[in-house]
Short mmCIF file of C-alpha atoms in Angstrom, two decimals:
data_model
loop_
_atom_site.label_atom_id
_atom_site.label_comp_id
_atom_site.label_asym_id
_atom_site.label_seq_id
_atom_site.Cartn_x
_atom_site.Cartn_y
_atom_site.Cartn_z
CA MET A 1 0.00 0.00 0.00
CA PRO A 2 1.22 3.52 -0.74
CA ASN A 3 1.67 6.39 1.64
CA TRP A 4 -1.23 8.79 1.22
CA CYS A 5 -0.63 12.47 0.55
CA ALA A 6 -3.37 14.89 1.65
CA ASN A 7 -4.23 17.60 -0.88
CA THR A 8 -6.41 20.62 -1.47
CA LEU A 9 -6.83 21.91 -5.03
CA THR A 10 -8.55 25.03 -6.29
CA LEU A 11 -9.14 25.30 -10.04
CA THR A 12 -10.25 28.53 -11.70
CA HIS A 13 -11.22 28.84 -15.37
CA ALA A 14 -12.81 31.51 -17.53
CA ASP A 15 -14.98 28.86 -19.22
CA PRO A 16 -17.68 27.53 -16.84
CA THR A 17 -17.98 24.31 -18.87
CA MET A 18 -14.41 23.41 -17.89
CA ILE A 19 -15.35 23.76 -14.22
CA VAL A 20 -18.37 21.50 -14.73
CA ARG A 21 -16.16 19.01 -16.54
CA ALA A 22 -13.69 19.03 -13.63
CA LYS A 23 -16.49 18.63 -11.09
CA GLU A 24 -18.15 15.69 -12.83
CA SER A 25 -14.89 13.85 -13.49
CA PHE A 26 -13.75 14.34 -9.89
CA GLU A 27 -17.02 12.87 -8.65
CA ARG A 28 -16.31 9.80 -10.79
CA GLY A 29 -12.79 9.54 -9.36
CA GLU A 30 -11.30 10.33 -12.77
CA LEU A 31 -10.14 13.95 -12.66
CA LEU A 32 -6.66 13.26 -14.01
CA ASN A 33 -7.74 10.81 -16.70
CA GLU A 34 -10.40 13.25 -17.90
CA PHE A 35 -7.83 15.84 -18.93
CA ILE A 36 -4.74 13.61 -19.35
CA PRO A 37 -6.14 10.25 -20.47
CA VAL A 38 -4.13 7.05 -20.21
CA PRO A 39 -3.90 5.43 -23.68
CA GLU A 40 -5.81 2.16 -23.84
CA ASP A 41 -2.73 0.37 -25.16
CA LEU A 42 -0.99 0.95 -21.82
CA LYS A 43 -3.66 -0.77 -19.71
CA ILE A 44 -1.87 -4.09 -19.85
CA GLU A 45 -2.88 -6.93 -17.58
CA SER A 46 -1.20 -10.30 -17.80
CA SER A 47 -3.57 -13.21 -18.33
CA PRO A 48 -3.21 -17.02 -18.35
CA GLY A 49 -1.32 -18.13 -21.40
CA THR A 50 0.46 -14.80 -21.93
CA THR A 51 4.19 -15.34 -22.27
CA SER A 52 6.89 -12.99 -21.01
CA GLU A 53 8.03 -12.53 -24.61
CA GLU A 54 4.55 -11.36 -25.64
CA LEU A 55 4.38 -8.94 -22.74
CA GLN A 56 7.81 -7.55 -23.54
CA ALA A 57 6.81 -7.07 -27.18
CA GLN A 58 3.76 -5.08 -26.04
CA TYR A 59 5.91 -3.01 -23.67
CA ASP A 60 8.33 -2.22 -26.48
CA ALA A 61 5.52 -1.27 -28.85
CA ASN A 62 3.93 0.98 -26.23
CA THR A 63 7.21 2.71 -25.49
CA LYS A 64 7.75 3.39 -29.18
CA LYS A 65 4.20 4.70 -29.67
CA HIS A 66 3.51 6.53 -26.40
CA GLY A 67 6.85 6.94 -24.68
CA TYR A 68 5.67 4.73 -21.81
CA SER A 69 5.46 0.94 -21.52
CA THR A 70 2.55 0.66 -19.02
CA TRP A 71 -0.24 2.67 -17.43
CA TYR A 72 1.87 2.96 -14.28
CA ASP A 73 4.78 4.58 -16.09
CA PHE A 74 2.36 6.96 -17.81
CA SER A 75 0.61 7.90 -14.56
CA VAL A 76 3.84 8.70 -12.77
CA GLY A 77 5.27 10.53 -15.77
CA GLN A 78 2.18 12.52 -16.80
CA TRP A 79 0.26 12.92 -13.53
CA GLY A 80 2.98 12.76 -10.88
CA THR A 81 1.12 10.12 -8.87
CA LYS A 82 0.24 6.45 -9.24
CA TRP A 83 -3.56 6.51 -9.26
CA ASP A 84 -6.33 8.87 -10.33
CA ILE A 85 -8.04 11.16 -7.83
CA GLY A 86 -11.53 12.15 -6.80
CA SER A 87 -14.65 11.10 -4.91
CA ASP A 88 -18.28 12.08 -4.62
CA ASP A 89 -17.73 13.86 -1.28
CA GLY A 90 -14.42 15.71 -1.76
CA ILE A 91 -15.81 18.93 -3.23
CA GLN A 92 -15.55 21.80 -0.77
CA ILE A 93 -16.88 24.80 -2.72
CA TRP A 94 -17.69 25.58 -6.32
CA ASP A 95 -19.30 28.20 -8.54
CA ASP A 96 -19.31 28.99 -12.25
CA ASN A 97 -15.62 29.73 -12.55
CA GLU A 98 -13.96 28.11 -9.53
CA ILE A 99 -13.99 24.82 -7.65
CA THR A 100 -12.06 23.45 -4.66
CA PHE A 101 -11.34 19.78 -4.01
CA TYR A 102 -10.00 17.80 -1.08
CA PHE A 103 -8.45 14.41 -1.84
CA ASP A 104 -5.67 11.94 -1.08
CA SER A 105 -3.12 10.87 -3.69
CA ALA A 106 -0.73 7.94 -3.75
CA TRP A 107 2.82 8.78 -2.60
CA SER A 108 2.91 12.33 -3.93
CA PRO A 109 0.76 15.25 -5.12
CA PRO A 110 -0.12 15.32 -8.84
CA ILE A 111 2.16 18.27 -9.57
CA ILE A 112 2.86 17.23 -13.16
CA ALA A 113 -0.88 17.14 -13.88
CA TYR A 114 -1.21 20.68 -12.49
CA GLU A 115 1.24 21.88 -15.13
CA THR A 116 -0.98 20.40 -17.85
CA PHE A 117 -4.09 21.92 -16.27
CA GLU A 118 -2.45 25.33 -16.58
CA GLU A 119 -1.77 24.66 -20.26
CA LEU A 120 -5.52 23.99 -20.60
CA GLY A 121 -6.35 27.42 -19.21
CA PHE A 122 -6.86 26.58 -15.55
CA LYS A 123 -5.39 28.65 -12.78
CA VAL A 124 -4.15 26.24 -10.12
CA TYR A 125 -3.68 26.75 -6.40
CA ALA A 126 -2.88 23.59 -4.42
CA THR A 127 -1.53 22.58 -1.04
CA TYR A 128 -0.28 19.17 0.07
CA TYR A 129 1.08 17.31 3.09
CA GLU A 130 2.59 13.83 3.25
CA SER A 131 3.07 12.96 6.92
CA GLY A 132 4.76 9.60 6.33
CA MET A 133 7.60 11.06 4.27
CA CYS A 134 7.53 14.38 6.17
CA TYR A 135 7.05 17.00 3.47
CA CYS A 136 4.49 19.61 2.47
CA GLY A 137 4.12 22.44 0.02
CA ILE A 138 2.12 24.94 -1.98
CA TYR A 139 1.79 24.87 -5.77
CA GLU A 140 0.72 28.10 -7.45
CA ASP A 141 1.29 29.72 -10.85
CA GLY A 142 3.71 27.03 -11.97
CA HIS A 143 5.84 27.19 -8.84
CA ASP A 144 6.13 24.37 -6.29
CA ASP A 145 7.07 25.77 -2.86
CA TYR A 146 8.29 22.57 -1.16
CA TYR A 147 9.24 22.05 2.52
CA ASP A 148 11.17 19.07 3.90
CA LEU A 149 9.94 18.55 7.48
CA SER A 150 12.03 15.50 8.33
CA ASP A 151 14.50 17.33 10.60
CA MET A 152 12.14 20.01 11.92
CA SER A 153 10.63 20.35 15.37
CA SER A 154 7.09 21.65 15.81
CA GLN A 155 8.46 25.10 16.60
CA GLU A 156 10.65 25.09 13.50
CA VAL A 157 7.57 24.25 11.43
CA ILE A 158 5.79 27.25 12.93
CA ASP A 159 8.80 29.45 12.13
CA THR A 160 9.38 28.11 8.60
CA VAL A 161 6.20 26.83 6.96
CA PRO A 162 3.56 29.36 5.79
CA GLN A 163 0.85 29.67 8.44
CA GLU A 164 -1.95 28.84 6.01
CA LEU A 165 -0.25 25.58 5.02
CA ASP A 166 0.56 24.63 8.61
CA GLU A 167 -2.94 25.32 9.89
CA SER A 168 -4.66 23.70 6.90
CA PHE A 169 -3.21 20.30 7.79
CA GLY A 170 -2.50 20.85 11.51
CA ILE A 171 1.18 20.02 10.94
CA SER A 172 2.88 21.72 13.88
CA GLU A 173 -0.01 20.83 16.20
CA CYS A 174 0.33 17.11 15.40
CA MET A 175 4.10 17.29 15.73
CA ALA A 176 3.83 19.02 19.11
CA GLU A 177 1.49 16.29 20.36
CA TYR A 178 3.92 13.63 19.16
CA GLU A 179 6.84 15.39 20.85
CA ALA A 180 4.91 15.64 24.12
CA GLU A 181 3.88 11.98 24.02
CA ASN A 182 7.46 10.86 23.43
CA GLN A 183 8.76 13.08 26.20
CA ASP A 184 6.19 11.57 28.55
CA GLU A 185 7.32 8.06 27.54
CA VAL A 186 10.97 8.92 28.20
CA THR A 187 10.10 10.43 31.58
CA ALA A 188 8.00 7.39 32.55
CA TRP A 189 10.77 5.02 31.43
CA TYR A 190 13.30 6.91 33.53
CA LYS A 191 11.10 6.93 36.64
CA ASP A 192 10.34 3.22 36.27
CA GLY A 193 14.04 2.48 36.03
CA VAL A 194 14.80 4.44 39.17
CA GLU A 195 12.11 2.60 41.11
CA GLU A 196 13.21 -0.85 39.92
CA THR A 197 16.90 -0.38 40.67
CA GLY A 198 16.58 1.69 43.80
CA LEU A 199 18.91 4.27 42.32
CA VAL A 200 18.38 7.94 42.90
CA PRO A 201 19.05 10.69 40.37
CA HIS A 202 22.55 12.08 40.53
CA GLU A 203 22.82 15.37 42.35
CA PRO A 204 25.90 17.56 42.40
CA PRO A 205 27.72 17.66 45.74
CA LYS A 206 26.63 20.46 48.03
CA LYS A 207 29.22 22.97 49.09
CA GLU A 208 29.99 22.99 52.76
CA LYS A 209 29.22 26.16 54.56
CA LYS A 210 32.27 27.88 55.95
#
């Protein structure tokens, strides 16, 4: 199973029909395939009786024709994530010219797809947070503002990551809770050890009064 990356995506377009198209395809769970479709040739599934030589021949033919051997290679290369996105309950707000989605994507945000959306006339504003791999970011106007959180404390997140991004996903809050829980575990472990061994914490020698 993949790590799941949490995302918000706001699409704006001068043509209302493009917003409707985005809305309907997202509700089907096919937002990416709607605008960047996977060629049918790439949807290869091995079946009984298929030899490795036959599969390799199909891979080679696909690479020559499409630049990718399988649907997976295409998805990663043209979307930036393994699977399509969308659901019937992930739409936050929408009107004639703008719509906002919330969704999870496999391993990473679909940044490459956003670039294609912009070529299709969409204005894209997106945020993302992948807690397992410890990174987050904001994508806007063709620029990916990426933050590596792996070596940050909760306070460093507050000081470094834009407030909107931090609060949107509760990043520093979750990290602070984790830090507190681990500190409590260390403290409890230390106290238990003292009680079991009969040792007392070391104290510096007191100076004698003259």
